[in-house]
Coordinates of C-alpha atoms and ligand atoms in Angstrom, one line a residue:
X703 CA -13.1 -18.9 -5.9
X704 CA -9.2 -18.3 -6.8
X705 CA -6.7 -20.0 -5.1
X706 CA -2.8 -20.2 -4.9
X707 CA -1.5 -23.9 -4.7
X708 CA 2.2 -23.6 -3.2
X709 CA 4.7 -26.4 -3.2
X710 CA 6.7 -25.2 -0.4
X711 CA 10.1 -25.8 1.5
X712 CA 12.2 -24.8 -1.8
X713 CA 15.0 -22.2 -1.0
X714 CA 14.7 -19.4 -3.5
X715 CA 17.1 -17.9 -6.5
X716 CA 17.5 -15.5 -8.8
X717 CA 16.8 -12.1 -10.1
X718 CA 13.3 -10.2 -9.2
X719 CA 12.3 -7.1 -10.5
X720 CA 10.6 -4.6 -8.5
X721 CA 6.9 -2.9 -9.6
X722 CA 5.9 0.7 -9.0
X723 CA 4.8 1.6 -5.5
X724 CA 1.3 0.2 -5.1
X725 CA 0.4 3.6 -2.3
X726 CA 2.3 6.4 -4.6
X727 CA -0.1 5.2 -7.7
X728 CA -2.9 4.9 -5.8
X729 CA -2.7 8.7 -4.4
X730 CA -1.1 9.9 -8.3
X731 CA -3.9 8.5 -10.2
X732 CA -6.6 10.2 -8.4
X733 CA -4.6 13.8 -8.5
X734 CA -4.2 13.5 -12.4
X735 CA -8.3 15.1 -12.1
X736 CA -6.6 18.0 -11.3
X737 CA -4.4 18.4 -13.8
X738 CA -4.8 20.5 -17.7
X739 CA -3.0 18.2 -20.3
X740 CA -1.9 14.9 -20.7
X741 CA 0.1 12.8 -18.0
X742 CA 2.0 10.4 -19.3
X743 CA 2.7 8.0 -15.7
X744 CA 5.1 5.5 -16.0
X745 CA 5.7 2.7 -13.8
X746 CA 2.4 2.0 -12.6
X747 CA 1.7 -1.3 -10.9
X748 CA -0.9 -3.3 -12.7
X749 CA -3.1 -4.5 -9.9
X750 CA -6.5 -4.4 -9.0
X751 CA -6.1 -1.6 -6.6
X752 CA -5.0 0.6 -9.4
X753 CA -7.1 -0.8 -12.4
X754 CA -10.1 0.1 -9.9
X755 CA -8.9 4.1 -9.3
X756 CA -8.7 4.4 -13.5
X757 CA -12.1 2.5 -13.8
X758 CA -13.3 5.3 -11.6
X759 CA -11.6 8.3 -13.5
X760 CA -12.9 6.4 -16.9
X761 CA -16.2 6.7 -15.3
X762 CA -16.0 10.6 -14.6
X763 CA -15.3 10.6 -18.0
X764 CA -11.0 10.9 -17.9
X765 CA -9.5 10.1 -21.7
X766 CA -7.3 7.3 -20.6
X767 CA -4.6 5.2 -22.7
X768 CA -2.6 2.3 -21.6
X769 CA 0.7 2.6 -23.8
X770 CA 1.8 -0.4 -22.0
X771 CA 1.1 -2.6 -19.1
X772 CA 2.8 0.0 -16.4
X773 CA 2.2 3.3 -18.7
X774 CA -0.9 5.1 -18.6
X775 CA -1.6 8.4 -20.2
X776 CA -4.7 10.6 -18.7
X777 CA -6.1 13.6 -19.9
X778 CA -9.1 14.7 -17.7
X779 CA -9.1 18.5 -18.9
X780 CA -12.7 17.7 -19.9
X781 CA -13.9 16.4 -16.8
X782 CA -16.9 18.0 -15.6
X783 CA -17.7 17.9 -12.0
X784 CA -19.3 14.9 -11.4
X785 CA -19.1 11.9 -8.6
X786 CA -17.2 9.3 -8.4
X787 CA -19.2 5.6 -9.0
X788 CA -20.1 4.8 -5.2
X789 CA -20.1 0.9 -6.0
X790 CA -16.2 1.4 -6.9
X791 CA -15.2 3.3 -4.4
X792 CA -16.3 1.6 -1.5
X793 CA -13.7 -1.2 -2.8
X794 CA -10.9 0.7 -2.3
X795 CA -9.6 2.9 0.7
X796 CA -7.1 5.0 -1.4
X797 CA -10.6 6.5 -3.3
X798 CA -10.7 9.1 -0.1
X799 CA -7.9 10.9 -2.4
X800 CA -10.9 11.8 -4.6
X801 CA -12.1 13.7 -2.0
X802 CA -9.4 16.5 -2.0
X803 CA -9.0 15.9 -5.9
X804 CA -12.6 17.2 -6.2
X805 CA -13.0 19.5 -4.0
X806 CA -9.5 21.4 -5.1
X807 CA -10.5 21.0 -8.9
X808 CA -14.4 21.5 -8.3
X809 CA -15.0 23.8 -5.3
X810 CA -17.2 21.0 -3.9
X811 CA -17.1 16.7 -3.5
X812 CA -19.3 14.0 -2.9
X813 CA -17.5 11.1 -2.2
X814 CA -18.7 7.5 -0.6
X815 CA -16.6 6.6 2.8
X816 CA -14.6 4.3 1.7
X817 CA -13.4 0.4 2.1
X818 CA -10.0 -1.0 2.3
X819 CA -8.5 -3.6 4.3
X820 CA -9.6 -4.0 7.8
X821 CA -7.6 -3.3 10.6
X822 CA -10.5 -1.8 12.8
X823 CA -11.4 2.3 12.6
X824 CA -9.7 3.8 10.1
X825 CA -11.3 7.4 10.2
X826 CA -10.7 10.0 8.1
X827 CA -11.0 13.2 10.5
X828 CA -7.4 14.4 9.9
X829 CA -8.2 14.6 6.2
X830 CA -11.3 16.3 7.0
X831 CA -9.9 18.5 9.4
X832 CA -7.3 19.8 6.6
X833 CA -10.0 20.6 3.9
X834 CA -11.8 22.8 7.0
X835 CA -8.6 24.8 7.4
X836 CA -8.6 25.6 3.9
X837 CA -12.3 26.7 4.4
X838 CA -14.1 23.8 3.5
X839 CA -17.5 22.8 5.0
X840 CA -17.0 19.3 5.4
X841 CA -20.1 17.0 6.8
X842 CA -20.4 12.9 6.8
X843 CA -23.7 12.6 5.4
X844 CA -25.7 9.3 5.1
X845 CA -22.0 7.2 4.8
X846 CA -20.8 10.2 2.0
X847 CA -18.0 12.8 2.9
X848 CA -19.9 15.8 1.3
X849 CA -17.4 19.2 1.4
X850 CA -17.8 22.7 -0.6
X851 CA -15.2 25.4 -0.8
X852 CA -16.1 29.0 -0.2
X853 CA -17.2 31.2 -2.6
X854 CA -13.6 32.8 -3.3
X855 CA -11.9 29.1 -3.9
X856 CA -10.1 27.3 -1.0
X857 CA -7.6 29.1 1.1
X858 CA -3.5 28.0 2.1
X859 CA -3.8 27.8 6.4
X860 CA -1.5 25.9 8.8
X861 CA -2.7 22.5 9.5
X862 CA -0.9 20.6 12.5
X863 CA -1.7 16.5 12.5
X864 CA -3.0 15.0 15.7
X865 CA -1.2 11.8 14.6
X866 CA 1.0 10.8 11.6
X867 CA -1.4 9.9 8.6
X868 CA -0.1 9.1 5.7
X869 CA -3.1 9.8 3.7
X870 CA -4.3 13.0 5.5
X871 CA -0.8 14.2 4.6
X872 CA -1.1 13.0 0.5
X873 CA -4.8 14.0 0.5
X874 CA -4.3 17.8 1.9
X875 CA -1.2 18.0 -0.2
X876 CA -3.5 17.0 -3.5
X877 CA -6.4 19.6 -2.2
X878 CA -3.8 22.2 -1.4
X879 CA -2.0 22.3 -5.0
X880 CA -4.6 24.7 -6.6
X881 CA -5.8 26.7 -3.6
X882 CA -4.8 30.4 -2.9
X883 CA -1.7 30.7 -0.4
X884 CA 0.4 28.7 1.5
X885 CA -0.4 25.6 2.7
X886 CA 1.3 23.9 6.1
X887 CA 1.3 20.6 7.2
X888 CA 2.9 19.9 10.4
X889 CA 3.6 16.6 11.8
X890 CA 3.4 15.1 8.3
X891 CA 3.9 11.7 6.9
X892 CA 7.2 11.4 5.5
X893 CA 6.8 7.9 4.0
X894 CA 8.6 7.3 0.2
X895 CA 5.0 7.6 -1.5
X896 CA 4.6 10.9 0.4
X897 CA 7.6 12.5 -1.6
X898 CA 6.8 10.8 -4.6
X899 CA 3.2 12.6 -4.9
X900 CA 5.3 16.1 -4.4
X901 CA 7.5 15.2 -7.0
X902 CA 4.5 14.4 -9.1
X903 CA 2.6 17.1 -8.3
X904 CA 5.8 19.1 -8.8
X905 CA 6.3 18.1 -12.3
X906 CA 3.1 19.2 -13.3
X907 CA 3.7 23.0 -12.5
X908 CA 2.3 22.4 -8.9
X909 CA 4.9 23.9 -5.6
X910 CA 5.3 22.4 -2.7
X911 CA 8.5 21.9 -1.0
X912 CA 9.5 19.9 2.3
X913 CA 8.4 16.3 1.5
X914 CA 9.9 13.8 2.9
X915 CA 10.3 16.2 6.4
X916 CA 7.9 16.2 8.9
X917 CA 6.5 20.2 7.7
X918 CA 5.1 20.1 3.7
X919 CA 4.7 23.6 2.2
X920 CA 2.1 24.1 -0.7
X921 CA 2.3 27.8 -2.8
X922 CA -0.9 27.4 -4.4
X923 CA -1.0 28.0 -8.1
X924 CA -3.6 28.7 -10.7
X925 CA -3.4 25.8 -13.1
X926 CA -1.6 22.4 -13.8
X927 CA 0.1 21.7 -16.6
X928 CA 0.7 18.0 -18.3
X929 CA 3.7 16.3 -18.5
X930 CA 5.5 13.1 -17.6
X931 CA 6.6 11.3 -14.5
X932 CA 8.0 7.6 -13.5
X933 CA 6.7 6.3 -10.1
X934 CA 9.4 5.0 -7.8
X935 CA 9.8 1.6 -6.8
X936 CA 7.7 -0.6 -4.2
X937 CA 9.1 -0.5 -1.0
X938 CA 6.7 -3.0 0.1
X939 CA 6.6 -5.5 -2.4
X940 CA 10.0 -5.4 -2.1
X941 CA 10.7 -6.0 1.8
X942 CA 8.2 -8.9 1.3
X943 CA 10.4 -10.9 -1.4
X944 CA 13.3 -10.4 0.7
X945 CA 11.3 -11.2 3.7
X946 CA 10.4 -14.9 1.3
X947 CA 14.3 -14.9 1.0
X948 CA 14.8 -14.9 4.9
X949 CA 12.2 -17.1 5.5
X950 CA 12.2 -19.9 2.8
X951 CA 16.4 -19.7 2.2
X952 CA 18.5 -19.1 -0.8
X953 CA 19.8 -16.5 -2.5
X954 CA 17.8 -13.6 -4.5
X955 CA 18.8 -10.2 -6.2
X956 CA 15.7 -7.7 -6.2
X957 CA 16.3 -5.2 -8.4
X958 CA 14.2 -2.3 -8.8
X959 CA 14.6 -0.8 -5.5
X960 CA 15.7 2.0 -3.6
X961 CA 18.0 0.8 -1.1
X962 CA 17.5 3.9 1.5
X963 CA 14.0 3.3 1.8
X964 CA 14.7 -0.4 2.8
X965 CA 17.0 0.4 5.4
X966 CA 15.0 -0.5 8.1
X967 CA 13.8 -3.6 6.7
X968 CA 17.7 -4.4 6.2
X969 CA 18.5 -3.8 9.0
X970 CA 16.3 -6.0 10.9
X971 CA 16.5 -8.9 8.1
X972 CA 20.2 -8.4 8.7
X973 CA 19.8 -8.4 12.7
X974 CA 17.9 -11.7 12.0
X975 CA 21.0 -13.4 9.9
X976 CA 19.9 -12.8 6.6
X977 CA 22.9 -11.7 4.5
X978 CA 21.7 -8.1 2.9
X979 CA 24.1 -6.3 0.7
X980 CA 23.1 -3.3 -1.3
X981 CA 23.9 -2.2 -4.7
X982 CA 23.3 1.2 -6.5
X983 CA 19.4 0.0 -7.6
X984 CA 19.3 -3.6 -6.0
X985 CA 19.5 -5.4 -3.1
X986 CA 21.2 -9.2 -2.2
X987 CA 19.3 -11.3 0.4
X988 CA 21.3 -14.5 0.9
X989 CA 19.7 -17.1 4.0
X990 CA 21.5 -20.1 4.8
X991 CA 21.7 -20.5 8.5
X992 CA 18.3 -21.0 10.9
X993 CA 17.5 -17.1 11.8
X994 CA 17.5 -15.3 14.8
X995 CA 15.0 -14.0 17.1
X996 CA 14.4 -10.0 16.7
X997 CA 12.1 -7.6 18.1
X998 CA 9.6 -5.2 15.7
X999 CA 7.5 -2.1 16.8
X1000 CA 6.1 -0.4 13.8
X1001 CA 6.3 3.0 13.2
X1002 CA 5.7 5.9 10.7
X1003 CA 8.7 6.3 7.9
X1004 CA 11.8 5.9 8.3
X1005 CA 10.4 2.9 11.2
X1006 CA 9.4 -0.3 10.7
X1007 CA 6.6 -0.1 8.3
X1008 CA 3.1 -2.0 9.5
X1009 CA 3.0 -3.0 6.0
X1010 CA 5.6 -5.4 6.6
X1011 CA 4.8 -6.5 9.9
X1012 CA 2.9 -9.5 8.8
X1013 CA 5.9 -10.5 6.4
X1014 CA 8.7 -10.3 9.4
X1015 CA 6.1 -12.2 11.8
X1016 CA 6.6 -15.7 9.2
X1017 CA 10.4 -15.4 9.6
X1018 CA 10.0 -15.0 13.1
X1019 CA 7.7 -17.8 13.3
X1020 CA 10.3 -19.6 12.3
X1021 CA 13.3 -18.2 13.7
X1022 CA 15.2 -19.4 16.6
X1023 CA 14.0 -18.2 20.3
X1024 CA 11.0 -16.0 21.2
X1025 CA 10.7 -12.5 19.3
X1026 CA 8.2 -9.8 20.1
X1027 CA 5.9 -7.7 17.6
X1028 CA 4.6 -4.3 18.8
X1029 CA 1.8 -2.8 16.1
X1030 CA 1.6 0.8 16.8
X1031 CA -0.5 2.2 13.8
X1032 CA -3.2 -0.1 13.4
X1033 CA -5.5 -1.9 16.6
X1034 CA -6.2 -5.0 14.9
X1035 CA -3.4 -6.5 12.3
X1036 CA -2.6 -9.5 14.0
X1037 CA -6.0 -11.5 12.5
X1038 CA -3.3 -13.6 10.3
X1039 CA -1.7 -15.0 13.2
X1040 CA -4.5 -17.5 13.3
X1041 CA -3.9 -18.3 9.7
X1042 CA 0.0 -18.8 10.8
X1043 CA -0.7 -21.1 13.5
X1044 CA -3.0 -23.6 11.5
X1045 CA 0.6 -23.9 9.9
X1046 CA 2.1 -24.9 12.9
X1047 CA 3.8 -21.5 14.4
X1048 CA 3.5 -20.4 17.9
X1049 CA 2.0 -17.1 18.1
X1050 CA 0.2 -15.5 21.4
X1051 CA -1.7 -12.5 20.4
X1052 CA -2.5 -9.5 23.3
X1053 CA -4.2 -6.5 21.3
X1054 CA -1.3 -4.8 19.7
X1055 CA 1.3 -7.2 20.9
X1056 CA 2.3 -10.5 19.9
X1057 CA 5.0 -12.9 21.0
X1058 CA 6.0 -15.7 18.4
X1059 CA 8.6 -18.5 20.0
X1060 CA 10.0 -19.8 16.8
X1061 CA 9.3 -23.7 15.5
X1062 CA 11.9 -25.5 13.6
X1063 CA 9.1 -25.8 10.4
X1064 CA 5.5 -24.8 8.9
X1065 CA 3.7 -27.1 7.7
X1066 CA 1.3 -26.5 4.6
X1067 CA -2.6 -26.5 5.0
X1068 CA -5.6 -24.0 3.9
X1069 CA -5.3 -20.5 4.7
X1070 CA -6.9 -18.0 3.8
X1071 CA -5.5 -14.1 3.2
X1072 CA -7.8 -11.8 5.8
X1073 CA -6.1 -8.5 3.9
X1074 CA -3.4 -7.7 1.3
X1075 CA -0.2 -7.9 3.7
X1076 CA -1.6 -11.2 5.5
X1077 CA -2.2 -12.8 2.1
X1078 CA 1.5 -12.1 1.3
X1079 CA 2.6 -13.4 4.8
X1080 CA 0.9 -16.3 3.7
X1081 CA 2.3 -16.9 0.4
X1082 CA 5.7 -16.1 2.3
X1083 CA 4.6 -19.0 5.1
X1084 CA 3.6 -21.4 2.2
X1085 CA 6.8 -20.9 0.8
X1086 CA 8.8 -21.3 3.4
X1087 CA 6.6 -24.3 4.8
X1088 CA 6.8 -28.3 4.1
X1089 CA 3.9 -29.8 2.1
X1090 CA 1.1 -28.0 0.1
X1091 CA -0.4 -24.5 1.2
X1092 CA -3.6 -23.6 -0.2
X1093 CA -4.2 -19.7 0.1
X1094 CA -7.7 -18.7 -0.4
X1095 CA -9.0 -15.2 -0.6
X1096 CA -6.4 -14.3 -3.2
X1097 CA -7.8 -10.9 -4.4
X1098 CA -6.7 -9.4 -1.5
X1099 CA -3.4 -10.2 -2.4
X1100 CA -3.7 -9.2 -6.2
X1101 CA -5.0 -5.5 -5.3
X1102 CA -1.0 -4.9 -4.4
X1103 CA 1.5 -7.8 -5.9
X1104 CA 1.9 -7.3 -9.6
X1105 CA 2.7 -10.8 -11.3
X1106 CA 3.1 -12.5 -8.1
X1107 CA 3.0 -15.7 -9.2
X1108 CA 5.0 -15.4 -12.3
X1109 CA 8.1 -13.1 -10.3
X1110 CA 7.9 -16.5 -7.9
X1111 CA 8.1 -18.8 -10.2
X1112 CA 11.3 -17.4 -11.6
X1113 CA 12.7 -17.7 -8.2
X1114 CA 12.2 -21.2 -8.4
X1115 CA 9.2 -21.1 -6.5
X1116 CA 6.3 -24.4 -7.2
X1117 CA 3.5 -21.9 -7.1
X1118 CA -0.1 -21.9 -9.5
X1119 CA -3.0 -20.2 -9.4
X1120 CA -6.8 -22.0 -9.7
X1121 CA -10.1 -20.8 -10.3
X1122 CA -11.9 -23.2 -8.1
X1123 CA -15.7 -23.3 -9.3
X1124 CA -17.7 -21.7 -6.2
X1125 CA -19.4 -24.4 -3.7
X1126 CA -23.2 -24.7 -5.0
X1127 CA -24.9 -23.4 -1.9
X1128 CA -28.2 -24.2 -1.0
X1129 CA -30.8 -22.1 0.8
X1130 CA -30.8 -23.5 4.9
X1131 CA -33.5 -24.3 6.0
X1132 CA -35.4 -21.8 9.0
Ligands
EPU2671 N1 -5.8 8.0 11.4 C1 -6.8 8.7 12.1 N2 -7.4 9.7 11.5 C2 -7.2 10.1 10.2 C3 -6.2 9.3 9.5 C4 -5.5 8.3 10.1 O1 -7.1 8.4 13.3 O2 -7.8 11.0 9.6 C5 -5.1 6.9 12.1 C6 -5.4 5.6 11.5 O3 -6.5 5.0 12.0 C7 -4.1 4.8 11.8 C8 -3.0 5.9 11.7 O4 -3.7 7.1 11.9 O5 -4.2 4.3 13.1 C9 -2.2 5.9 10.4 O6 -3.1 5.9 9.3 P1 -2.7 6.5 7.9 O7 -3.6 7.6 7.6 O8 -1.2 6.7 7.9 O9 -3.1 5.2 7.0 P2 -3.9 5.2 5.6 O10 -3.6 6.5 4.9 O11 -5.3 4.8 5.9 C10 -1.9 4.2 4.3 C11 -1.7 3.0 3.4 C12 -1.7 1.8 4.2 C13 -0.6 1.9 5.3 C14 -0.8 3.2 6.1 C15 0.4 3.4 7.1 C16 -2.8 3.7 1.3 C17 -3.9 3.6 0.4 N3 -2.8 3.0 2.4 O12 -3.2 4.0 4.9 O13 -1.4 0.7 3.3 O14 -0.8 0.8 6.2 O15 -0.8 4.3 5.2 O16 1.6 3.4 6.4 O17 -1.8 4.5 1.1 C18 -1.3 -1.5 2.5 O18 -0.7 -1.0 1.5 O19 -1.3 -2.7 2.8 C19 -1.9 -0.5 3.5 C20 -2.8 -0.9 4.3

């Protein structure tokens, strides 16, 4: 049982330095099966989420070398079709991208359905509906996608999105790379990570063009070549230490970033009273006065990202007058508020709706992290919060936040981490 013990109610200062972008190298790693060569990736986030993905390609039988913590090189020429381990992927939701890297490399996939963080249904019909244009057959089977290509190979075709999916979008793009023809997708996700793959996937011989806009074109072509590629910065990670700025005070540079793809999250901090300034690579988040109430609806790129929702919520919490939370991707990601109120904030949940009157202070107790983004709203709360916050559940937050506790720390932040021996339980009785 790990735990983070926080000292909170410290304003924050100093320099953070931005990691790779957790949801580009989750959807990279997997498309490296399709390419002939050597990748060299740099900029890889070590966390669990991605130390899982190369456990799986290790286990398909990928030659992988870690030149340093954040650079990885993969050769998986030699890969021979084979399945991906179903104990690992069920752990991880971003190892549906296997699905269209198999069946684009192979012809055919077997793939477990898998996990992730749980927000309620989070099918996967859009993907599925993509490989079937191409001229998949694509069945569930006994909890496995199971999909084969035609006899010819897969086929480019025109596939329009019933809703923005971010991972539909990244996983026809990976399928589509090698097929015959042009590939469409309409109504795509246009989300930083969503160009990022192209550029990938570019660099390696492949051609597709309009990332980034809501139609993606892919001209198949016959092979992929290796080569080299640096994954772009975390737009996440780094909306949540600003986020820790706004809420717990002070005065932080986080460098590593893209400003344009933190414009939204700017521009709300900023509406809030946070001080934001950007630089060329960095961003200044300076909080001295009590913040003021805002209003978030999430929305696919360039809106407010659901990712961050949890993270604005603790600055609301404790920002002055009553602010308003609309979730539009997701039918359940408001499980944390619970957490947040045990801290003292004044949250009313109605399904995809919550309305948080701001409290003058948190107050620390045990929480624990019900997914990745709540675990960092806790850490955020904790931070921000008088007294001692315990955070339980921590792995959640360690398959996204690279050296969490260590990039705190250097802020000033009175934060450790515990291995708590587990509670001996005994068998009950009836
Ligand atoms: N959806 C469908 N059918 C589909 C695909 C999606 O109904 O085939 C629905 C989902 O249920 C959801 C909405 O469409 O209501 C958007 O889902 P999307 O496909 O965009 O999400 P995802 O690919 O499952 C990725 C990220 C999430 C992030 C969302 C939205 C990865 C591995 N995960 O999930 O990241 O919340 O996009 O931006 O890239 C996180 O990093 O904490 C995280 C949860």
């Amino acid at each position: 049982m790990k735990q983070y013990i926080l000292n909170g109610g410290k304003p924050l200062s100093g320099v953070v330095t931005i990691s790779g972008a957790k949801n580009a190298a989750v959807a990279i790693l997997p498309a490296a099966l399709l390419i002939n060569g050597t990748c060299r990736i740099e900029n890889v986030p070590d966390i669990s989420d991605t130390r899982l993905l190369l456990e799986i390609l290790d286990s398909m039988g990928a030659v992988i070398h870690r030149l340093s913590p954040n650079t990885i090189e993969i050769n998986c020429s030699h890969v021979r079709d084979c399945e991906a381990s179903d104990a690992l992927v069920r752990r991880i939701r971003a190892s549906y991208y296997f699905i269209g890297a198999q069946l684009g490399r192979f012809g055919h996939t077997r793939v477990a359905l898998p996990g992730g963080c749980n927000f309620g249904p989070r099918p996967i019909d859009q993907h599925i509906k993509g490989f079937q244009t191409m001229g998949a057959e694509v069945e569930v089977i006994n909890g496995y996608v199971c999909g084969s290509a035609p006899k010819d190979g897969l086929v480019g075709g025109r596939i329009n999105l019933d809703m923005v999916s971010v991972g539909a979008t990244m996983n026809i793009m990976i399928c589509a790379v090698l097929s015959s023809g042009i590939t469409i997708i309409e109504n795509a996700a246009k989300e930083p990570h969503v160009v990022d793959l192209a550029n990938f996937l570019n660099a390696m011989g492949a051609k597709v063009s309009g990332a980034g806009t809501d139609v993606i074109k892919i001209r198949g072509v016959k092979a992929l070549h290796g080569g080299s590629y640096t994954i772009i910065p975390d737009q996440i990670e780094a909306g949540t230490y600003m986020a820790a700025v706004a809420a717990a005070g002070g005065n932080v540079l986080v460098q590593n970033v893209i400003p344009k793809h933190m414009d939204c999250i700017s521009a709300k901090l900023r509406e809030m009273g946070a001080r934001v300034t950007e630089y060329d690579d960095s961003i200044r988040v300076e909080r001295v006065n009590r913040l003021r109430r805002a209003n978030v609806k999430t929305l696919p790129y360039p809106g407010f990202p659901t990712d961050m929702q949890p993270q604005i919520a603790v600055c609301m919490a404790l920002a002055n007058g009553v602010s308003v939370i609309t979730e539009s991707i997701y039918d359940t990601r408001f499980r944390y508020c619970a957490e947040l109120s045990r801290m003292g904030a004044n949250i009313k949940v109605d399904t995809k709706l919550a309305v948080i009157t701001g409290v003058e202070e948190l107050t620390g107790c045990t929480v624990h992290a019900c997914d990745l983004r709540a675990g960092a709203a806790m850490v955020i709360a904790g931070l921000a919060a008088k007294g001692t916050t315990i955070i339980e559940d921590i792995k959640y937050i360690e398959r996204g936040y690279e050296n969490i506790i260590e990039k705190l720390r250097d802020l000033g932040a009175d934060i450790r981490r515990i291995d708590k021996p587990d509670p001996i339980t005994t068998p009950s009785a009836g």
